[in-house]
PDB file of C-alpha atoms in Angstrom:
ATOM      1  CA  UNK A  18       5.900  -0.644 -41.217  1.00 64.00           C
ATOM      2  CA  UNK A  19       3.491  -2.747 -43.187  1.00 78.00           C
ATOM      3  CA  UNK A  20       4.203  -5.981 -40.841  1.00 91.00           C
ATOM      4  CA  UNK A  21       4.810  -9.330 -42.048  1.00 95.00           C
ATOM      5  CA  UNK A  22       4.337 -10.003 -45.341  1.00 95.00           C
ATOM      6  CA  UNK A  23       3.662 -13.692 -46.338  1.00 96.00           C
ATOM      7  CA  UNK A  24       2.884 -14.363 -50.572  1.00 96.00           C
ATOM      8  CA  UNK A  25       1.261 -16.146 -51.869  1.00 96.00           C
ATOM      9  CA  UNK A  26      -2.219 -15.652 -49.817  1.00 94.00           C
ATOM     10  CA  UNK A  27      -3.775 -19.221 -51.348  1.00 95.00           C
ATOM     11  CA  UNK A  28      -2.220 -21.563 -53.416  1.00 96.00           C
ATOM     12  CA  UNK A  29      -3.264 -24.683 -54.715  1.00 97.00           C
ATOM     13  CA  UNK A  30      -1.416 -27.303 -55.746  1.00 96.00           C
ATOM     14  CA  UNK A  31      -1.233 -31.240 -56.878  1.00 96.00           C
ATOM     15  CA  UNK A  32      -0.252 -33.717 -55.023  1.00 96.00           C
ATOM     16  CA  UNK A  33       4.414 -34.471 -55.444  1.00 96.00           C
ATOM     17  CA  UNK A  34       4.582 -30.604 -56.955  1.00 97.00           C
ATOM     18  CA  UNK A  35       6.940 -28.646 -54.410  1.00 97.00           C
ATOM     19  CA  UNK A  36       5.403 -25.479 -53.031  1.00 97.00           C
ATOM     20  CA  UNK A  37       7.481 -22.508 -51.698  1.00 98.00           C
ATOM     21  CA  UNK A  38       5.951 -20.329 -49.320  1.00 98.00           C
ATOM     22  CA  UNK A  39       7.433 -16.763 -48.769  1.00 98.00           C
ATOM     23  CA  UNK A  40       7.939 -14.695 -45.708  1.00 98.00           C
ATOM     24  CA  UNK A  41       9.200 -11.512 -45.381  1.00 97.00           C
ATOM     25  CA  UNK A  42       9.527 -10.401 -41.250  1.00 97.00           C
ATOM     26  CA  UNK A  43       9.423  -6.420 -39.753  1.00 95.00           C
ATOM     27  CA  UNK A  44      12.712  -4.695 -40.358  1.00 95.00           C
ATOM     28  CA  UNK A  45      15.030  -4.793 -37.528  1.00 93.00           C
ATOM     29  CA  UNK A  46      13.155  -8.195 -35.899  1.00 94.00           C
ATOM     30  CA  UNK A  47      15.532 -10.935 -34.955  1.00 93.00           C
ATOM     31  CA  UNK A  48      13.516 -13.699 -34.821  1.00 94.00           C
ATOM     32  CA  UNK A  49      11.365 -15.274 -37.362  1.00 96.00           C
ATOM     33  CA  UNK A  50       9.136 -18.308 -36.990  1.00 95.00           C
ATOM     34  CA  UNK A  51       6.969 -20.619 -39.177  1.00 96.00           C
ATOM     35  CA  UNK A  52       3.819 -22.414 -37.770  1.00 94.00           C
ATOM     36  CA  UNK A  53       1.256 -24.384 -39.394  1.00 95.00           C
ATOM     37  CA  UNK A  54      -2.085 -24.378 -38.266  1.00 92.00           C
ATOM     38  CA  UNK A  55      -4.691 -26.926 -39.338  1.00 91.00           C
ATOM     39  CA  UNK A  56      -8.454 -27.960 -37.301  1.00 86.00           C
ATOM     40  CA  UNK A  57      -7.089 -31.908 -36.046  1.00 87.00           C
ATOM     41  CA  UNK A  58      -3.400 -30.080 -34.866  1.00 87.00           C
ATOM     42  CA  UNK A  59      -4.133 -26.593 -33.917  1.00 87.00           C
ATOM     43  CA  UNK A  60      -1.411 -23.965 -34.166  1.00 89.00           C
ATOM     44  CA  UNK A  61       1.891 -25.913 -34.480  1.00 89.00           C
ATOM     45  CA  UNK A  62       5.609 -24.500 -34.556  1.00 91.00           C
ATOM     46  CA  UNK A  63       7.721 -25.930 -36.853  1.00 94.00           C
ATOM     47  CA  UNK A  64      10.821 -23.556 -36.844  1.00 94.00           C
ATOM     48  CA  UNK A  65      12.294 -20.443 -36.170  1.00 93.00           C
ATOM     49  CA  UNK A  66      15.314 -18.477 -36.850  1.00 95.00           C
ATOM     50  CA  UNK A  67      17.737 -15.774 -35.018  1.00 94.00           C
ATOM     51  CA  UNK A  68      19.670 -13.821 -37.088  1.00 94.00           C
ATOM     52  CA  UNK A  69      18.949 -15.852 -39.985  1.00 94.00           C
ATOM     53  CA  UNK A  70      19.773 -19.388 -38.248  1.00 95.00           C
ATOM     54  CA  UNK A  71      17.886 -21.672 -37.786  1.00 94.00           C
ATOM     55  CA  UNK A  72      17.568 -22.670 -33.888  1.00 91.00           C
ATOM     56  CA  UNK A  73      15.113 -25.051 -33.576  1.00 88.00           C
ATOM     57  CA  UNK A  74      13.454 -26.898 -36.715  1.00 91.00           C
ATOM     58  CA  UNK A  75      11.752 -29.789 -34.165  1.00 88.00           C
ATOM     59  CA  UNK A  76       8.574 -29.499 -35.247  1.00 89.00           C
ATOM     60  CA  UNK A  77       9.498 -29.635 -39.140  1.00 93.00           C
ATOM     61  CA  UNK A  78       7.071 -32.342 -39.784  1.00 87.00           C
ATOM     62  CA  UNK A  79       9.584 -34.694 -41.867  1.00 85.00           C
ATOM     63  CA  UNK A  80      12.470 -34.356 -44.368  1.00 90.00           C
ATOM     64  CA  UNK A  81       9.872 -33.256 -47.227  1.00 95.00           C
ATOM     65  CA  UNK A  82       9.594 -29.802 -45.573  1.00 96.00           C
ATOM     66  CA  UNK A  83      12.792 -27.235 -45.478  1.00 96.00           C
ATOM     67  CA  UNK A  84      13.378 -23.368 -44.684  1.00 97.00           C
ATOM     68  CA  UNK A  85      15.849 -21.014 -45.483  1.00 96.00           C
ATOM     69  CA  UNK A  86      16.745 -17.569 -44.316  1.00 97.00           C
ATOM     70  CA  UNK A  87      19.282 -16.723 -46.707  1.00 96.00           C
ATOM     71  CA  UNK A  88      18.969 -13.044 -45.406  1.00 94.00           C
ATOM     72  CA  UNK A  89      17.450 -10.773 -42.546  1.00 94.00           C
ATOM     73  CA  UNK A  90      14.247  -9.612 -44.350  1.00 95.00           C
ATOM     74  CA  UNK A  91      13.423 -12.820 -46.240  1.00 96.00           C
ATOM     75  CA  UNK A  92      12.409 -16.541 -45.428  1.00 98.00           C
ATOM     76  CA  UNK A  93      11.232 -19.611 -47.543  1.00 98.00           C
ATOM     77  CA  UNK A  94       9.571 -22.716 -45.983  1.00 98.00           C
ATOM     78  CA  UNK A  95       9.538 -25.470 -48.888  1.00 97.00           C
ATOM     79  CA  UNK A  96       7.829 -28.298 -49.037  1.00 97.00           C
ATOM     80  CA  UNK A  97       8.584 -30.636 -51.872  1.00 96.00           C
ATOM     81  CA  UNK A  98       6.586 -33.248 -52.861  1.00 96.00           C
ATOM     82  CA  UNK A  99       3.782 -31.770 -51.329  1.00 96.00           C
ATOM     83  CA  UNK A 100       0.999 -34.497 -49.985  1.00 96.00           C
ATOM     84  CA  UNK A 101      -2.583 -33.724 -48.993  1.00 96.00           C
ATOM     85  CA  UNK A 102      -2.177 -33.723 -45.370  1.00 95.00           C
ATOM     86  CA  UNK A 103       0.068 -30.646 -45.989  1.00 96.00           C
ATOM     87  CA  UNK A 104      -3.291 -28.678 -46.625  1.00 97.00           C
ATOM     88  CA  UNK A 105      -2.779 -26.125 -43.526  1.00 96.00           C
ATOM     89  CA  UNK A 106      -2.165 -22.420 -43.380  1.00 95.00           C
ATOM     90  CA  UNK A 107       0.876 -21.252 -43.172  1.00 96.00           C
ATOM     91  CA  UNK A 108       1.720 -18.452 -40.368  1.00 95.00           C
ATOM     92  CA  UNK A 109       5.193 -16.607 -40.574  1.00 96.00           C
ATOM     93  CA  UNK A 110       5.653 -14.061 -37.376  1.00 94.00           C
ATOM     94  CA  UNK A 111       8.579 -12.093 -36.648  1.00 95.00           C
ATOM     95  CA  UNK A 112       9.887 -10.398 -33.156  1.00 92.00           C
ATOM     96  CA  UNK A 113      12.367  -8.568 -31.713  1.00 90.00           C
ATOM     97  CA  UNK A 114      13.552 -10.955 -29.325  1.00 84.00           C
ATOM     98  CA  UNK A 115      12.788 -13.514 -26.987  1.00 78.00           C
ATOM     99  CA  UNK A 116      11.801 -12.862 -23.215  1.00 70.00           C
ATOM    100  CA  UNK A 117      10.525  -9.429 -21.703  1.00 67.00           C
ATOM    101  CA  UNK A 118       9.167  -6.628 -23.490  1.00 67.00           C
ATOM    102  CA  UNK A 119      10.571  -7.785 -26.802  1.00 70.00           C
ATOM    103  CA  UNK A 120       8.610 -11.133 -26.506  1.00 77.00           C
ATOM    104  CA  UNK A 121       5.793 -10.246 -28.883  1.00 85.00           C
ATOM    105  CA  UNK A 122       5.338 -12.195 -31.911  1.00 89.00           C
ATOM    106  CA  UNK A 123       3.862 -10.392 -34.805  1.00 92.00           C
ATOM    107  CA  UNK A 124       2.457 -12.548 -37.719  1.00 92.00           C
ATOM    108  CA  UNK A 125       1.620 -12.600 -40.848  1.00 93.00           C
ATOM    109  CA  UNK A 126      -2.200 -12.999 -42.844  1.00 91.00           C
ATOM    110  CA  UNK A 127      -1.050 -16.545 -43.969  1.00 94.00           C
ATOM    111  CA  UNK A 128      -0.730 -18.684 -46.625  1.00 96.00           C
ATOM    112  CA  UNK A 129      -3.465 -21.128 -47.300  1.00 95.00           C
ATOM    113  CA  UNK A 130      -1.836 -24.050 -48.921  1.00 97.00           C
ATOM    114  CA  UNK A 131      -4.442 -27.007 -50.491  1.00 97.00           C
ATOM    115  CA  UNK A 132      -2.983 -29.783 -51.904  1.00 97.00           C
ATOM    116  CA  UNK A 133      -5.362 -31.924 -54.246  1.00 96.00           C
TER     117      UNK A 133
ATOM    118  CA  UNK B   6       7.701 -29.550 -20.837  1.00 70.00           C
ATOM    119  CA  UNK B   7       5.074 -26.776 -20.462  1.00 77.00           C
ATOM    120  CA  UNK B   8       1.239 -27.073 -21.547  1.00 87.00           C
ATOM    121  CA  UNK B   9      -1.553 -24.980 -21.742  1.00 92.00           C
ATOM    122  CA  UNK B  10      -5.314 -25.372 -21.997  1.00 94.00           C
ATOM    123  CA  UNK B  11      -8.167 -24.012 -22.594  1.00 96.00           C
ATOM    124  CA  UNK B  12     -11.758 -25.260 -20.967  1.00 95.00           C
ATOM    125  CA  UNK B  13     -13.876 -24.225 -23.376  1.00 95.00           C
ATOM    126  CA  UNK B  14     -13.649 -24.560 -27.265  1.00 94.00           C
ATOM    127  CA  UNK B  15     -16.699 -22.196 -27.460  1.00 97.00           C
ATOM    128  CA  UNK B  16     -18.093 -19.535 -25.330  1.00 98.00           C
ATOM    129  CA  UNK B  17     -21.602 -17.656 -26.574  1.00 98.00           C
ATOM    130  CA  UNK B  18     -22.089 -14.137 -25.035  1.00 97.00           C
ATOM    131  CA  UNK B  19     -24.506 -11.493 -25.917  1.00 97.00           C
ATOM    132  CA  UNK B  20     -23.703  -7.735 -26.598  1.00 97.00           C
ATOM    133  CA  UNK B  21     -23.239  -5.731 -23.682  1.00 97.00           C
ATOM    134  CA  UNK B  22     -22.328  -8.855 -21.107  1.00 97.00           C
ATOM    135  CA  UNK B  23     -19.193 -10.074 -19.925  1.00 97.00           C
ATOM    136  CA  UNK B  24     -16.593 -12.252 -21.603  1.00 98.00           C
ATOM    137  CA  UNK B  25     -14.353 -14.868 -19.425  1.00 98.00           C
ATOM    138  CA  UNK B  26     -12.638 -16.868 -21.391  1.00 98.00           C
ATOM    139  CA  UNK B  27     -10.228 -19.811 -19.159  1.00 98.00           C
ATOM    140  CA  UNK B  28      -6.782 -21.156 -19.505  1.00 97.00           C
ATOM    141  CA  UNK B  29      -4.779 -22.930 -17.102  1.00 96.00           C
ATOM    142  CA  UNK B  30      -1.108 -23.728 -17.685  1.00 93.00           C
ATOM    143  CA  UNK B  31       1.475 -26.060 -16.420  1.00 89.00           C
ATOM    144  CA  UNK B  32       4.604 -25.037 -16.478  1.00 81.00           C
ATOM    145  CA  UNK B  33       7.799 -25.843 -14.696  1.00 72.00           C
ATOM    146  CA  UNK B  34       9.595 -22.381 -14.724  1.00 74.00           C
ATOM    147  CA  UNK B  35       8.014 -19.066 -14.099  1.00 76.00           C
ATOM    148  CA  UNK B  36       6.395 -18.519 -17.356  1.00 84.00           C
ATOM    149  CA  UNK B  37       5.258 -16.153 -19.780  1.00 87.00           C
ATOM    150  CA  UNK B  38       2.162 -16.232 -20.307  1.00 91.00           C
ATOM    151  CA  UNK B  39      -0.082 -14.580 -23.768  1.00 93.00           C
ATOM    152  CA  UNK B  40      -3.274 -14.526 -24.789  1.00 96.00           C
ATOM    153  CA  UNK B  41      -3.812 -13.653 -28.804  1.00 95.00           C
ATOM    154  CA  UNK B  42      -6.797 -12.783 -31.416  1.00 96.00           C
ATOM    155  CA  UNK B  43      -7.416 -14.644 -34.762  1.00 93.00           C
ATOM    156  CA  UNK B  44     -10.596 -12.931 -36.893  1.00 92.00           C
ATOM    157  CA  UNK B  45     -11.555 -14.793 -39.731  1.00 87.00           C
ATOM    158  CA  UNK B  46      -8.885 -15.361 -42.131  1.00 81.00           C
ATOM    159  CA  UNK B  47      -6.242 -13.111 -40.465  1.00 84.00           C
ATOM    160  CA  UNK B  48      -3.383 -13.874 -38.395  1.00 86.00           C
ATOM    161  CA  UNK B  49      -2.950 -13.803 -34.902  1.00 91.00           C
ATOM    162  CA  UNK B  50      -2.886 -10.492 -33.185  1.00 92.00           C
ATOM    163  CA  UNK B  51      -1.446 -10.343 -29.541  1.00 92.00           C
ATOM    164  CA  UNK B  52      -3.947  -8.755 -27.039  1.00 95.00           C
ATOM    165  CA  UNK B  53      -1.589  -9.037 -23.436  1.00 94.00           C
ATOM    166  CA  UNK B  54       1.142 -10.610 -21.949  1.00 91.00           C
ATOM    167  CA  UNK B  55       2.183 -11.582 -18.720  1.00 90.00           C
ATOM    168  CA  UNK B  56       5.708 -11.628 -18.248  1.00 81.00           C
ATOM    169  CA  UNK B  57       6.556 -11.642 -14.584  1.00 75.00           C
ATOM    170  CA  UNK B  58       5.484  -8.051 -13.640  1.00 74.00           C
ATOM    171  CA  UNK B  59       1.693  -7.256 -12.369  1.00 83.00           C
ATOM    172  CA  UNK B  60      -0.442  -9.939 -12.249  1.00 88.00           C
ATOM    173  CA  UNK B  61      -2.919  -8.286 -13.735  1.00 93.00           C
ATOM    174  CA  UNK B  62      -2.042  -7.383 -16.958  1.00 93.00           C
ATOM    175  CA  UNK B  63      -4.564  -4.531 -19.532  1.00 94.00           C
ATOM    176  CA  UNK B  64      -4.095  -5.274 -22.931  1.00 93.00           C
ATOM    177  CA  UNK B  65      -5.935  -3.575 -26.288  1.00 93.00           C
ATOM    178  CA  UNK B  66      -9.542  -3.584 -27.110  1.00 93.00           C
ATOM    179  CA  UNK B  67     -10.778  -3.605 -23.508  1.00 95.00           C
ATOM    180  CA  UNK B  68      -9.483  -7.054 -22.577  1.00 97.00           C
ATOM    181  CA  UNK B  69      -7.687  -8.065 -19.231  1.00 97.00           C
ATOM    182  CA  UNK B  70      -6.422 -10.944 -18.088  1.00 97.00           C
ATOM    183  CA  UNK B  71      -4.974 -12.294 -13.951  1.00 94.00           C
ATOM    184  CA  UNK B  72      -2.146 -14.285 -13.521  1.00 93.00           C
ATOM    185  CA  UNK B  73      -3.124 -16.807 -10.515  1.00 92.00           C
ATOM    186  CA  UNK B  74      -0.105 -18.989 -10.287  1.00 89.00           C
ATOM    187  CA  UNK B  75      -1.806 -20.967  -6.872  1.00 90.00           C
ATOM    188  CA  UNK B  76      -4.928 -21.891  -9.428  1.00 92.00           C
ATOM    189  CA  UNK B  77      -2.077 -22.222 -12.624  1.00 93.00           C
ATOM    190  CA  UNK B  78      -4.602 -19.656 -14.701  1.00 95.00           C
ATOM    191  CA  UNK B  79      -4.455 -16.691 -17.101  1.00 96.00           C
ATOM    192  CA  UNK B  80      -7.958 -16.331 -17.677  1.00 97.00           C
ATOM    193  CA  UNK B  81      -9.007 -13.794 -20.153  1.00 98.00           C
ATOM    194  CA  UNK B  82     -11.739 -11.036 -19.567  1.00 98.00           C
ATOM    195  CA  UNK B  83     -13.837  -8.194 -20.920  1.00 97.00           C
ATOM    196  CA  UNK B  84     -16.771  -6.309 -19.048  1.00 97.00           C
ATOM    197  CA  UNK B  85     -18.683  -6.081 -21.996  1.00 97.00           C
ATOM    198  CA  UNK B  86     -18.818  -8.054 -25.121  1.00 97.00           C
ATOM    199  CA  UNK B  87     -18.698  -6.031 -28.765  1.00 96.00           C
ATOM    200  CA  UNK B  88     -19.922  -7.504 -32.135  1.00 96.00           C
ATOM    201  CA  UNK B  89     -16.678  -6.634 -33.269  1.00 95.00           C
ATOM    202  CA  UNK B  90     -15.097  -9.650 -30.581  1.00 97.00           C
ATOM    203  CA  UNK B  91     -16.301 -12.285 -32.497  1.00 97.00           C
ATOM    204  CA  UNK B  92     -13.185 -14.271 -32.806  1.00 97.00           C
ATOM    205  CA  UNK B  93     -10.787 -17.452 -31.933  1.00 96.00           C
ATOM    206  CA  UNK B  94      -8.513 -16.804 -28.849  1.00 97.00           C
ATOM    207  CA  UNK B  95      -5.243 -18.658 -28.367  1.00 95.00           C
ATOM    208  CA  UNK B  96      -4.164 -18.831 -24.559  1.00 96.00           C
ATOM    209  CA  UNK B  97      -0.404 -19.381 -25.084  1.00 92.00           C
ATOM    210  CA  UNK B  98       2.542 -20.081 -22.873  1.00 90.00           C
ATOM    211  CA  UNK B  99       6.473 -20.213 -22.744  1.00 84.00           C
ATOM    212  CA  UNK B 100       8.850 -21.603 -20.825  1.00 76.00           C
ATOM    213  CA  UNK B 101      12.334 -19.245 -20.595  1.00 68.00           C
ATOM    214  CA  UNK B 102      14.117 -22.097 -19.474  1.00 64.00           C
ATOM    215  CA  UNK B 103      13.565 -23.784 -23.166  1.00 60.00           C
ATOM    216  CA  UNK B 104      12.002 -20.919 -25.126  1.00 66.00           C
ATOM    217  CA  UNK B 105       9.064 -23.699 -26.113  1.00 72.00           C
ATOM    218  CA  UNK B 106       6.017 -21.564 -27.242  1.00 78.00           C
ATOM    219  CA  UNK B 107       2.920 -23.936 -26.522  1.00 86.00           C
ATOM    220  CA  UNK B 108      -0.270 -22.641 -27.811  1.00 89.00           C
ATOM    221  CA  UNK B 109      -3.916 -23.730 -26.356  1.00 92.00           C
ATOM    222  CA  UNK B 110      -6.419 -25.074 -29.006  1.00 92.00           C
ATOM    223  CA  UNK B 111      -8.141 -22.058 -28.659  1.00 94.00           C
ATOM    224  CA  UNK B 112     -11.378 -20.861 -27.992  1.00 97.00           C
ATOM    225  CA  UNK B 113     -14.347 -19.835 -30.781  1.00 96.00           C
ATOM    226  CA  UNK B 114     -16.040 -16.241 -28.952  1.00 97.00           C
ATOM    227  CA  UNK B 115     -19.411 -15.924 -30.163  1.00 97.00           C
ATOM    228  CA  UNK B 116     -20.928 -12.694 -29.653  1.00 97.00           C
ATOM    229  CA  UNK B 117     -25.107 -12.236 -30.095  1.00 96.00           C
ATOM    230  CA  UNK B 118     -27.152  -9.066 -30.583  1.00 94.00           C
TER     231      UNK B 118
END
């Protein structure tokens, strides 16, 4: 399996354009989560899915950020209009489940998202 | 609501020599606990995993790391550091009462010739 696949790698952006990051988890995982991880905040969660539904979205930051899972092997996290503190990277990880031996989140490179 | 921390934001070891690396949790179910590798510009890579089984748990690359619920720590350990170590280190733990994943602000592991 080539593991979690996250596009794009780096993107750059203005300031009020919407950015759409891309996630797509390891076959046959039924969990995926996004975190964002930036020096002040450290790694945070902001959601994750089962089965393609969304569980628990308390950490999405505010209203400007949204994520779909329209099916089992693709995600989007949105963020639209983008602001400068969104500058972060972006971490997508996928597992099989939650609690004993399938507790093992597997993540993506990242997306490193700068907003000017 | 579960927290984890780590002591030290930096830790400088040379070649050869032992790596400890601290966390200490709070936590007010039996927890799992994790301990996972960033390199540079990669994602995080899980190295062990405590989930209730031996308290001492082996994970890849040489590393180890002891449950000690009386001292609430899951500290992490090598017997000898590699070059190839160099990286951040995220002590991490959930509660399965809320399935909250809290992860430590890590810690930078410096490794010298």
């Amino acid at each position: 399996d080539a593991g979690v696949i996250q596009s794009p790698r780096h993107e750059v952006t203005e300031m009020g354009q919407e950015v759409t990051l891309r996630c797509k988890p390891i076959s046959g995982h039924d969990y995926l989560f996004w975190y964002r991880q930036t020096m002040m905040r450290g790694l945070e969660l902001l959601i994750y899915f089962n089965n393609n539904v969304p569980i628990d979205d308390s950490g999405m930051p505010e209203d400007r950020f949204s994520a779909k899972m329209p099916n089992a092997s693709f995600s989007t996290l949105k963020i639209q209009p983008s602001e400068p503190r969104d500058s972060a990277v972006y971490f997508c990880a996928s597992s099989l489940g939650l609690g004993g031996p399938a507790d093992t989140q597997y993540f993506g490179p990242g997306t490193r998202l700068t907003v000017l | 609501a579960q927290s984890v921390t780590q002591l030290d934001s930096h830790v400088s070891v040379s070649e050869g020599t032992p790596v400890l690396l601290r966390c200490n949790y709070s936590s007010s179910y039996s927890p799992s606990l994790f301990w996972y590798v960033q390199h540079p510009n990669k994602g995080l890579q899980l190295l062990l995993k405590y989930t209730s089984a031996a308290t001492l748990v082996k994970g890849i690359n040489g590393f180890e790391a002891e449950f000690k619920k009386s001292e609430t720590s899951f500290h992490l350990t090598k017997p000898s550091a590699h070059m190839s170590d160099a990286a951040e280190y995220f002590c991490v733990v959930r509660d399965y009462n809320n399935n909250d994943m809290r992860f430590g602000a890590g810690t930078r592991l410096t490794v010298k010739p």
